[in-house]
Amino acid sequence: MKLAVPVDGSSMQTSVCQSFGRAPYFLIYDTETEEARFFKNDAAAAQGGAGIRAAQWIVDQDVQALLTPRCGNNAALVLQAANIKIYKTQGDSLEENIRAFATEELPVLKDIHPGFHHRRGRF
Amino acid sequence: MKIAVVSGKGGTGKTLVAVNLAAAARRAVYIDCDVEEPNGHLFFKPGDAKSREVTVPIPSVDASRCTGCRICTEFCKFNALAYVDNSVQVFAEICHSCGGCALLCPEQAITEQAYSIGRVQRGTLDGVDVWSGFLNPGEPSGVPIIRELLQEETKGPCFIDCPPGSACAVMETIQEADYCILVAEPTIFGVHNLRIVHELVQLFAKPHGAVLNKCLAGDNPAEAYCREQGIEILAKIPLAQDLGQITANAGIAAREDGKYRELFCRLLDRVMEEVRQCSNS
């Protein structure tokens, strides 16, 4: 199974990023091959809709699950349209969370937040 | 002539000043651009008010024409569009209504639909034309409503009640103003907010002066700031119980109390003189 995780750095020793849309990197992890690839998150510098853009990128990576401490409503709508399951990370450690996911210890993320920003942020 | 009443925070007395100036002028236009919380109409209570809806264009995608080229999603700088599971998702609430996606779609699959964000209301009371904008709760920007309010030509003095602060909505509101009145409170906090709007009116190169509201005996940091910066002090309004009472009862002090009529008439004359001088120089 392919997973995505918002992370602060680009190695397995890094921590899970507290922000989803504006995380500096994403880890794409294959649970079968244990292959880990880190990508810079282009959405991090978006003027608006970073969550949507990050979610779009994750959808395009064909992952089946996202592990994140939180997720906004708009991003969740994009992910849900692609049937990507969202799990809530526990603690900061990336490796711990990957392990916890493998042993089915991570809960499904239920508290989707309405977003931190202005909604129609016109001009 | 358009006179904008601004302040760096809410509650300093913008509405008090704008409403009373319009009342003192007798024949005037009062425009409430504080569209998130318009309250000027509570003072003027225009009986014949007519409302008109304000809409913004939002894209709507015809899925049968969409080929999934993603030109629209890539174009949108605000990421208001996503392409998932062979269809375009539109996030209306973050769309800035630029129209770019509809323009660029090679299949003409995108059309724009009117989306209501609020309304403008116009009425008249005792010689004052009262125009107010109302933004629907939950909508983040009243700028399209402010534009709608300010696009109309006005004759004679026009007093614009600005939204608080110094962000987009205020910039939109003061753009066409001939003069800005900065309303300030006599506190350190008040000075901080005064400084912000002072910077703003300087950035916009607007002629301006200050009204010191809620004045008490003793030091007034806002007055000290004005003197230091060379800001013309147009009037001082006392922190007085009777003024508070009239205002809290949605009364217009310039109409109800002789001494306030005099205060606001004097302020009006002063502002008109300033505007005249500015337009001559």
Tab-separated table of N, CA and C in Angstrom, chain A residues 43 46-50 52-53 56 59-60 73-75 77-79 81-82 118-123, chain B residues 56 58 70 78-79 82-85 89 91-97 115 138-141 144 147 168:
chain	number	residue	atom	x	y	z
A	43	ALA	N	2.945	23.130	-2.831
A	43	ALA	CA	1.801	23.889	-2.308
A	43	ALA	C	2.188	24.754	-1.109
A	46	ALA	N	1.893	28.341	-1.716
A	46	ALA	CA	0.703	28.791	-2.465
A	46	ALA	C	0.090	30.034	-1.822
A	47	GLN	N	-0.459	30.912	-2.649
A	47	GLN	CA	-1.114	32.127	-2.135
A	47	GLN	C	-2.364	31.789	-1.353
A	48	GLY	N	-2.990	30.711	-1.747
A	48	GLY	CA	-4.210	30.270	-1.076
A	48	GLY	C	-4.502	28.862	-1.530
A	49	GLY	N	-5.365	28.189	-0.807
A	49	GLY	CA	-5.762	26.842	-1.203
A	49	GLY	C	-4.617	25.850	-1.172
A	50	ALA	N	-3.665	26.028	-0.238
A	50	ALA	CA	-2.519	25.116	-0.160
A	50	ALA	C	-2.985	23.685	0.105
A	52	ILE	N	-5.777	22.260	-0.770
A	52	ILE	CA	-6.367	21.690	-1.992
A	52	ILE	C	-5.254	21.257	-2.941
A	53	ARG	N	-4.270	22.132	-3.086
A	53	ARG	CA	-3.188	21.835	-4.014
A	53	ARG	C	-2.357	20.630	-3.550
A	56	GLN	N	-4.372	17.584	-4.114
A	56	GLN	CA	-4.363	17.241	-5.545
A	56	GLN	C	-3.079	16.466	-5.880
A	59	VAL	N	-3.305	12.968	-4.487
A	59	VAL	CA	-4.216	12.163	-5.317
A	59	VAL	C	-3.468	11.688	-6.563
A	60	ASP	N	-2.688	12.573	-7.163
A	60	ASP	CA	-1.961	12.239	-8.397
A	60	ASP	C	-0.841	11.216	-8.164
A	73	ASN	N	-10.939	21.014	5.728
A	73	ASN	CA	-12.135	20.537	5.047
A	73	ASN	C	-11.966	20.434	3.528
A	74	ASN	N	-11.386	21.449	2.916
A	74	ASN	CA	-11.244	21.439	1.456
A	74	ASN	C	-10.330	20.317	0.994
A	75	ALA	N	-9.204	20.158	1.692
A	75	ALA	CA	-8.271	19.087	1.335
A	75	ALA	C	-8.958	17.740	1.511
A	77	LEU	N	-12.066	17.031	1.177
A	77	LEU	CA	-13.014	16.801	0.081
A	77	LEU	C	-12.305	16.243	-1.151
A	78	VAL	N	-11.107	16.785	-1.423
A	78	VAL	CA	-10.327	16.315	-2.579
A	78	VAL	C	-9.891	14.865	-2.329
A	79	LEU	N	-9.375	14.601	-1.136
A	79	LEU	CA	-8.873	13.261	-0.810
A	79	LEU	C	-10.003	12.230	-0.810
A	81	ALA	N	-12.755	12.368	-2.470
A	81	ALA	CA	-13.224	12.118	-3.843
A	81	ALA	C	-12.366	11.051	-4.516
A	82	ALA	N	-11.115	10.930	-4.046
A	82	ALA	CA	-10.214	9.929	-4.612
A	82	ALA	C	-10.133	8.687	-3.725
A	118	HIS	N	-8.956	32.758	5.658
A	118	HIS	CA	-10.146	33.376	5.100
A	118	HIS	C	-10.695	32.414	4.093
A	119	ARG	N	-11.968	32.448	3.928
A	119	ARG	CA	-12.505	31.590	2.882
A	119	ARG	C	-12.354	32.310	1.559
A	120	ARG	N	-13.304	33.070	1.113
A	120	ARG	CA	-13.108	33.692	-0.182
A	120	ARG	C	-12.172	34.886	0.000
A	121	GLY	N	-10.881	34.646	-0.060
A	121	GLY	CA	-9.915	35.692	0.281
A	121	GLY	C	-9.702	36.664	-0.862
A	122	ARG	N	-10.713	37.379	-1.195
A	122	ARG	CA	-10.610	38.267	-2.357
A	122	ARG	C	-9.683	39.440	-2.104
A	123	PHE	N	-8.738	39.601	-2.922
A	123	PHE	CA	-7.872	40.781	-3.002
A	123	PHE	C	-7.267	41.182	-1.662
B	56	VAL	N	-21.086	37.493	-7.151
B	56	VAL	CA	-19.762	37.375	-7.781
B	56	VAL	C	-19.818	36.154	-8.697
B	58	ILE	N	-18.709	32.691	-10.198
B	58	ILE	CA	-17.995	31.488	-9.723
B	58	ILE	C	-18.069	30.442	-10.849
B	70	ARG	N	-6.679	19.802	-17.347
B	70	ARG	CA	-6.159	20.460	-16.133
B	70	ARG	C	-5.594	21.858	-16.357
B	78	PHE	N	-5.141	30.428	-6.700
B	78	PHE	CA	-5.707	30.239	-5.362
B	78	PHE	C	-6.138	28.799	-5.135
B	79	ASN	N	-5.860	27.959	-6.113
B	79	ASN	CA	-6.186	26.532	-6.003
B	79	ASN	C	-7.656	26.290	-5.673
B	82	ALA	N	-9.816	21.581	-8.324
B	82	ALA	CA	-9.023	20.348	-8.247
B	82	ALA	C	-9.613	19.362	-9.249
B	83	TYR	N	-8.771	18.492	-9.765
B	83	TYR	CA	-9.261	17.493	-10.711
B	83	TYR	C	-9.066	16.111	-10.092
B	84	VAL	N	-10.173	15.489	-9.707
B	84	VAL	CA	-10.114	14.191	-9.029
B	84	VAL	C	-11.182	13.282	-9.614
B	85	ASP	N	-10.830	12.045	-9.805
B	85	ASP	CA	-11.789	11.046	-10.249
B	85	ASP	C	-12.533	11.519	-11.513
B	89	GLN	N	-13.435	19.646	-9.276
B	89	GLN	CA	-14.099	20.105	-8.055
B	89	GLN	C	-13.893	21.615	-7.970
B	91	PHE	N	-14.047	24.932	-5.561
B	91	PHE	CA	-14.149	25.423	-4.186
B	91	PHE	C	-14.551	26.893	-4.248
B	92	ALA	N	-15.853	27.096	-4.330
B	92	ALA	CA	-16.398	28.438	-4.557
B	92	ALA	C	-15.894	29.438	-3.530
B	93	GLU	N	-15.752	28.989	-2.285
B	93	GLU	CA	-15.429	29.931	-1.216
B	93	GLU	C	-13.999	30.443	-1.267
B	94	ILE	N	-13.125	29.815	-2.062
B	94	ILE	CA	-11.790	30.415	-2.167
B	94	ILE	C	-11.517	31.008	-3.547
B	95	CYS	N	-12.511	30.893	-4.428
B	95	CYS	CA	-12.389	31.465	-5.776
B	95	CYS	C	-12.367	32.987	-5.672
B	96	HIS	N	-11.492	33.627	-6.455
B	96	HIS	CA	-11.400	35.086	-6.450
B	96	HIS	C	-12.136	35.721	-7.621
B	97	SER	N	-12.915	34.913	-8.339
B	97	SER	CA	-13.737	35.405	-9.444
B	97	SER	C	-12.931	36.119	-10.525
B	115	TYR	N	-23.050	34.108	-7.774
B	115	TYR	CA	-23.098	33.582	-6.413
B	115	TYR	C	-23.298	34.776	-5.482
B	138	GLY	N	-20.120	34.597	7.064
B	138	GLY	CA	-19.318	33.487	6.542
B	138	GLY	C	-18.556	33.839	5.292
B	139	GLU	N	-18.962	34.917	4.600
B	139	GLU	CA	-18.219	35.342	3.414
B	139	GLU	C	-17.010	36.147	3.878
B	140	PRO	N	-15.842	35.827	3.365
B	140	PRO	CA	-14.643	36.461	3.925
B	140	PRO	C	-14.304	37.844	3.400
B	141	SER	N	-14.805	38.241	2.247
B	141	SER	CA	-14.412	39.559	1.763
B	141	SER	C	-15.583	40.360	1.227
B	144	PRO	N	-16.294	43.191	-3.105
B	144	PRO	CA	-17.241	43.401	-4.215
B	144	PRO	C	-18.447	44.257	-3.801
B	147	ARG	N	-17.264	47.883	-3.673
B	147	ARG	CA	-17.182	48.407	-5.051
B	147	ARG	C	-18.554	48.813	-5.572
B	168	CYS	N	-7.382	45.134	2.910
B	168	CYS	CA	-7.959	45.275	1.563
B	168	CYS	C	-9.251	46.096	1.527
